[in-house]
mmCIF file of N, CA and C in Angstrom:
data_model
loop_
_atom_site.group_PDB
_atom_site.id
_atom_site.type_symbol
_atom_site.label_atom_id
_atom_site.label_comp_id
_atom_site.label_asym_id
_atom_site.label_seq_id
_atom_site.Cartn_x
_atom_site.Cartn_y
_atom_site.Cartn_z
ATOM 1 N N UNK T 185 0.827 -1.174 0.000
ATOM 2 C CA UNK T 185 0.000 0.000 0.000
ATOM 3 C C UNK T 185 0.877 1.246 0.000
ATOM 4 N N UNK T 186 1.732 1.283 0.526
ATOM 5 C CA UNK T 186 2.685 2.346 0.699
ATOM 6 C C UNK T 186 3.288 2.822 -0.635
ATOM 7 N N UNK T 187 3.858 1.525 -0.863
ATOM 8 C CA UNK T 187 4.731 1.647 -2.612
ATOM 9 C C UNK T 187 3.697 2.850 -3.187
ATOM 10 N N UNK T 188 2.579 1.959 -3.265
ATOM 11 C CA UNK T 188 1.478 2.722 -4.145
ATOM 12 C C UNK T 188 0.792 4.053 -4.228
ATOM 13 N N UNK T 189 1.287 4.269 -2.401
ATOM 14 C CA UNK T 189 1.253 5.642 -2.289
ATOM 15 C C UNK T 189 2.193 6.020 -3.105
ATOM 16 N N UNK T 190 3.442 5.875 -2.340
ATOM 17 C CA UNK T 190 4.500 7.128 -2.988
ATOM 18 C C UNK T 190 4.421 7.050 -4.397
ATOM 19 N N UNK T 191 4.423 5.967 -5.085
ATOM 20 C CA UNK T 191 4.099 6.130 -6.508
ATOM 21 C C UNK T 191 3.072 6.994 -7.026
ATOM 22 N N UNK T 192 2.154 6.758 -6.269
ATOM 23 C CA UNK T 192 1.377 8.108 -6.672
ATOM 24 C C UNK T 192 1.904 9.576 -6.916
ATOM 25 N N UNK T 193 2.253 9.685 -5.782
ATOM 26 C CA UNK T 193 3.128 11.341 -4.912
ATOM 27 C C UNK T 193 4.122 11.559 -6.376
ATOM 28 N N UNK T 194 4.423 10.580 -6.937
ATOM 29 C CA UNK T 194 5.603 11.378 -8.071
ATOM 30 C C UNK T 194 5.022 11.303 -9.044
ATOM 31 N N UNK T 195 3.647 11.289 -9.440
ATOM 32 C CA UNK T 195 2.977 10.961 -10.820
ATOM 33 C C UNK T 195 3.119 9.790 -11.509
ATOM 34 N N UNK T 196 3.501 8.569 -10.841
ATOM 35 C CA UNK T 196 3.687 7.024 -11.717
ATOM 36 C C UNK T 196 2.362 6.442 -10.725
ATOM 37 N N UNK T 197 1.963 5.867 -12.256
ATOM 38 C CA UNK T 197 0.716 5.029 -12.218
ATOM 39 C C UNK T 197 1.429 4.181 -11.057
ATOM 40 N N UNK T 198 -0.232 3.411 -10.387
ATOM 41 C CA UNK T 198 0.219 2.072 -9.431
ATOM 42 C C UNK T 198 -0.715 1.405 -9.463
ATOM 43 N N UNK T 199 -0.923 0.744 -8.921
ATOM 44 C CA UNK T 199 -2.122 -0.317 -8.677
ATOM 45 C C UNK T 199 -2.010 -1.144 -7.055
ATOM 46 N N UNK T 200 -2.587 -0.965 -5.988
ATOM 47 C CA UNK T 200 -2.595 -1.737 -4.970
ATOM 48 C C UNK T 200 -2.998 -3.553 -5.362
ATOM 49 N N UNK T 201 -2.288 -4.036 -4.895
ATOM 50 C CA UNK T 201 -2.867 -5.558 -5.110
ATOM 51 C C UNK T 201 -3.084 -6.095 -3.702
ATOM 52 N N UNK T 202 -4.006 -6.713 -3.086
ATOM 53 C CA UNK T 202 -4.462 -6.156 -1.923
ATOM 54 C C UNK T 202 -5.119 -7.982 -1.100
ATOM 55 N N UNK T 203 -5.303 -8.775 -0.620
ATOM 56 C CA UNK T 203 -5.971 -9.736 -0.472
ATOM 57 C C UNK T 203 -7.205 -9.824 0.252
ATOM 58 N N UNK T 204 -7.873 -10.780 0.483
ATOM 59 C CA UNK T 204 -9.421 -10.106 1.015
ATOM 60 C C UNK T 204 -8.910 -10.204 2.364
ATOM 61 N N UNK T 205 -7.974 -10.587 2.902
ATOM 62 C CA UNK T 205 -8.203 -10.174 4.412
ATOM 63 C C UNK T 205 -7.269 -9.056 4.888
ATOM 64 N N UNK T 206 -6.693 -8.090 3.810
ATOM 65 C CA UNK T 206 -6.294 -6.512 3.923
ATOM 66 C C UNK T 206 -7.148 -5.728 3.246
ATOM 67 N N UNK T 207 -8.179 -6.074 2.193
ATOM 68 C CA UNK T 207 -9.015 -5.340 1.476
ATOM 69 C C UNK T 207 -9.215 -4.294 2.406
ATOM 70 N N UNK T 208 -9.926 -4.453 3.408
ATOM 71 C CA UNK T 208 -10.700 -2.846 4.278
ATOM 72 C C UNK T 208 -9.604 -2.276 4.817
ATOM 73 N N UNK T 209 -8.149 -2.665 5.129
ATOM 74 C CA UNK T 209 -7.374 -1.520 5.719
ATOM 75 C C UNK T 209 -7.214 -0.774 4.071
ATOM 76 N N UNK T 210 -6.671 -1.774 3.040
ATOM 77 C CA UNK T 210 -6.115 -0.987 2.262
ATOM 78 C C UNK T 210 -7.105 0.356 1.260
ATOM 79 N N UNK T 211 -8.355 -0.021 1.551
ATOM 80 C CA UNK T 211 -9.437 1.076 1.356
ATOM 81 C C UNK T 211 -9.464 2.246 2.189
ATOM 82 N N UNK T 212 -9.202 1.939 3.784
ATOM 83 C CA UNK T 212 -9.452 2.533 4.800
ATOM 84 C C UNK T 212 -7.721 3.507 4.293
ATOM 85 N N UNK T 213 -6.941 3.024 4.140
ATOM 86 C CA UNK T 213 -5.642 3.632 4.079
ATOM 87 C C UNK T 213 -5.618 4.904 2.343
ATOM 88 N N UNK T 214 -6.328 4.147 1.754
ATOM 89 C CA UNK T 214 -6.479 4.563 0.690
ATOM 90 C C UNK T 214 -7.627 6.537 1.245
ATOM 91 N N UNK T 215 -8.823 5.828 1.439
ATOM 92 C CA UNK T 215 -9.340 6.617 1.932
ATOM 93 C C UNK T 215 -8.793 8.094 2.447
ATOM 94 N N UNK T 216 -8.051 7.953 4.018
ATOM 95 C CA UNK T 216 -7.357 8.586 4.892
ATOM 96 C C UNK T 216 -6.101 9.424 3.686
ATOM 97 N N UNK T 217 -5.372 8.993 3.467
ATOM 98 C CA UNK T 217 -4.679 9.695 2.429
ATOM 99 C C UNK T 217 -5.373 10.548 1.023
ATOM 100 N N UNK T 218 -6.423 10.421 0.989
ATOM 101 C CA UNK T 218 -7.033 11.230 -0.274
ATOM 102 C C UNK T 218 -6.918 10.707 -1.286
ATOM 103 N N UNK T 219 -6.442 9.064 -1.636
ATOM 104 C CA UNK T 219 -6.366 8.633 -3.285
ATOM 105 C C UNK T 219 -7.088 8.048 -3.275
ATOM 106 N N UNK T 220 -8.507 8.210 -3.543
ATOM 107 C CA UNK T 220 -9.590 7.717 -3.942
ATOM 108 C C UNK T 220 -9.567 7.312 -5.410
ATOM 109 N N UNK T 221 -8.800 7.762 -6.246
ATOM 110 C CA UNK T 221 -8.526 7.241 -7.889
ATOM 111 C C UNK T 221 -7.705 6.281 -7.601
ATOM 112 N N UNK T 222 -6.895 5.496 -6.395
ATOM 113 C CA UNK T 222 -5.846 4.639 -6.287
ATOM 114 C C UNK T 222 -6.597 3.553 -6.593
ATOM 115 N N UNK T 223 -6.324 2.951 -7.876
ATOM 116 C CA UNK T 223 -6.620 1.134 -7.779
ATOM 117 C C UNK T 223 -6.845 0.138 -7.020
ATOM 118 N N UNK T 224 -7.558 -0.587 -6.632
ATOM 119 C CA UNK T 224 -7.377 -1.834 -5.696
ATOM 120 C C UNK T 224 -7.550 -2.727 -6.352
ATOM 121 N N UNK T 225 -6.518 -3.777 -6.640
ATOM 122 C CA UNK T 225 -7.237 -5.045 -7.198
ATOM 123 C C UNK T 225 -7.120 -6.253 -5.946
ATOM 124 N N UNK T 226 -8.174 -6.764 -5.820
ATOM 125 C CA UNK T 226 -8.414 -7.747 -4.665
ATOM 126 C C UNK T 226 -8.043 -9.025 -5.148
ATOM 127 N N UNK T 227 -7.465 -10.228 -4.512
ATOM 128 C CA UNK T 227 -7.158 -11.800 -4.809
ATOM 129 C C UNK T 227 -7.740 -11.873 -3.573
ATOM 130 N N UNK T 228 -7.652 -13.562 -3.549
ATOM 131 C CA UNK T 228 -8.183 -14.222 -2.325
ATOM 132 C C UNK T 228 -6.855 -14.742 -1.636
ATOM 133 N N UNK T 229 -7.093 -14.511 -0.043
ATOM 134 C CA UNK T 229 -6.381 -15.072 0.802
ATOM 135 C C UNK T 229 -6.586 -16.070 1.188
ATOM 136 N N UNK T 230 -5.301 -16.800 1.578
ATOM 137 C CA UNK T 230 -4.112 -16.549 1.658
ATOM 138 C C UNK T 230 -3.104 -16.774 0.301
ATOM 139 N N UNK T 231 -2.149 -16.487 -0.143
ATOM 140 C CA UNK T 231 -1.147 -16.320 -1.268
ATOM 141 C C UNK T 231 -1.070 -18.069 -1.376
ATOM 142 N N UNK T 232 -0.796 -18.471 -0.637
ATOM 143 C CA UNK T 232 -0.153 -19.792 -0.857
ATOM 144 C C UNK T 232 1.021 -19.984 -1.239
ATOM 145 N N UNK T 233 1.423 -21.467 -1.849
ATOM 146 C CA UNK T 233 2.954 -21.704 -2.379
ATOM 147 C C UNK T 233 3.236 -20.870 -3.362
ATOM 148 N N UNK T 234 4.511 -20.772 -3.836
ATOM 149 C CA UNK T 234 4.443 -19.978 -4.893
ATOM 150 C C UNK T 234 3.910 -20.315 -6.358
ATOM 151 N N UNK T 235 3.549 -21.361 -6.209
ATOM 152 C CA UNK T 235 2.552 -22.221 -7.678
ATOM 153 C C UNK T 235 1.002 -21.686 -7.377
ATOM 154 N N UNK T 236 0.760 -21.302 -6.364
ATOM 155 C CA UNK T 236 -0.374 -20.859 -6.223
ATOM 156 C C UNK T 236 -0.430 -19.390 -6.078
ATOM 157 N N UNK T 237 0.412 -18.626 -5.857
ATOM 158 C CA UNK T 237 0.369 -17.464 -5.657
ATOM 159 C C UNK T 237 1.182 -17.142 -7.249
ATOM 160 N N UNK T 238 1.382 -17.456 -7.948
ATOM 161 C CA UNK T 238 1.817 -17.122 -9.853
ATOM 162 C C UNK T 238 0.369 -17.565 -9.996
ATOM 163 N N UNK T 239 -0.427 -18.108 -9.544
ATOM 164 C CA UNK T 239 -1.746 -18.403 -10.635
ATOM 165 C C UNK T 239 -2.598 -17.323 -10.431
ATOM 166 N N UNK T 240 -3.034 -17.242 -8.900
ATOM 167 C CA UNK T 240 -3.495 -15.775 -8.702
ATOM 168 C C UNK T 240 -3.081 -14.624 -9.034
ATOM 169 N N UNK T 241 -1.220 -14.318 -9.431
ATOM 170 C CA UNK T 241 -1.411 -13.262 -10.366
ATOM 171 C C UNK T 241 -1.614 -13.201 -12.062
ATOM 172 N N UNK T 242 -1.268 -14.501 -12.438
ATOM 173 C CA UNK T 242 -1.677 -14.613 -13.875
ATOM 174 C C UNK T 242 -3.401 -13.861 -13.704
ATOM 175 N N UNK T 243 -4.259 -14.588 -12.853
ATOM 176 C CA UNK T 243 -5.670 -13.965 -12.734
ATOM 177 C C UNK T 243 -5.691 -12.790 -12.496
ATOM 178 N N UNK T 244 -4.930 -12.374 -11.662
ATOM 179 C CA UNK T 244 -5.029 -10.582 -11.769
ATOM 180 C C UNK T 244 -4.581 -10.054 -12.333
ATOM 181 N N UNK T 245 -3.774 -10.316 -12.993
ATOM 182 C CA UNK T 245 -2.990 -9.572 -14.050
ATOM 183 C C UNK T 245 -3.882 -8.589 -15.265
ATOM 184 N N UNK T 246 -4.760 -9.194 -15.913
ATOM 185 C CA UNK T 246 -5.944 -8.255 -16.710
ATOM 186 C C UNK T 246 -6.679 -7.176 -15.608
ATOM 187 N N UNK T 247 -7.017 -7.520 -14.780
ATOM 188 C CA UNK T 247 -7.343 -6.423 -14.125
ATOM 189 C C UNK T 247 -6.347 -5.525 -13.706
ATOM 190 N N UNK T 248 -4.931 -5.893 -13.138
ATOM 191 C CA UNK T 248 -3.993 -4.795 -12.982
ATOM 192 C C UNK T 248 -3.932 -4.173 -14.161
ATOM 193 N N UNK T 249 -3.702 -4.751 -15.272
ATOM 194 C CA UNK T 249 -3.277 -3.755 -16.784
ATOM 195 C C UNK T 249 -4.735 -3.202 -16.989
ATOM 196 N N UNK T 250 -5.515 -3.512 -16.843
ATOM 197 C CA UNK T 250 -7.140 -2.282 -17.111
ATOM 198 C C UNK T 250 -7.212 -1.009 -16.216
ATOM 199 N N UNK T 251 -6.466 -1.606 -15.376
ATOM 200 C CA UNK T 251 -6.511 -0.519 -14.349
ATOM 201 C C UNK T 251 -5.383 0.516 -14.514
ATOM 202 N N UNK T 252 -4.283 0.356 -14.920
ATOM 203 C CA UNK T 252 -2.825 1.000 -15.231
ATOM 204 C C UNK T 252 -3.501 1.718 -16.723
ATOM 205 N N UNK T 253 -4.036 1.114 -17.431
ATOM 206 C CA UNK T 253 -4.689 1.872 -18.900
ATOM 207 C C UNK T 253 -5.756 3.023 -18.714
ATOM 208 N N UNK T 254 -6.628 2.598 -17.930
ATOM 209 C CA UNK T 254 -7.659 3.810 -17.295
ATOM 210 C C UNK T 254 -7.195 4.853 -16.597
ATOM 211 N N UNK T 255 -5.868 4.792 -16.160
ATOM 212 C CA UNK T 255 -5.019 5.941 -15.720
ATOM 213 C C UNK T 255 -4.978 7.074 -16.894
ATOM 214 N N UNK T 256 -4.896 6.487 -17.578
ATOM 215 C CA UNK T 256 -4.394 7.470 -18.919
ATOM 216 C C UNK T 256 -5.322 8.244 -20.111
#
């Protein structure tokens, strides 16, 4: 969430990637700071092995790049 701040703060696109059991801080954090245009893309928790956590981002991956394009 942080990254995504400061990325903001210098004008580079970001995207939060966020899991459902940080979803409400990272809204709540989002919120409190004023980037309401900040992205969230949600997966399901927990990440798992790393064979399982590459599949969940192959799945998010179209939504991160829709979201990095609507920036613009």
């Amino acid at each position: 969430m942080l990254d995504g701040i400061r990325f903001e703060e210098t004008g580079k696109p970001a995207v939060v990637v966020a899991t459902t059991s940080f979803v409400r801080l990272a809204y709540s954090i989002r919120r409190s700071m004023n980037l309401d245009d900040l992205p969230v893309v949600v997966i399901s928790h927990p990440l798992g092995g790393a064979d399982l956590a590459r599949e969940k981002a192959s799945e998010a991956a179209p939504e991160i790049i829709k979201a990095v394009i609507g920036m613009y």
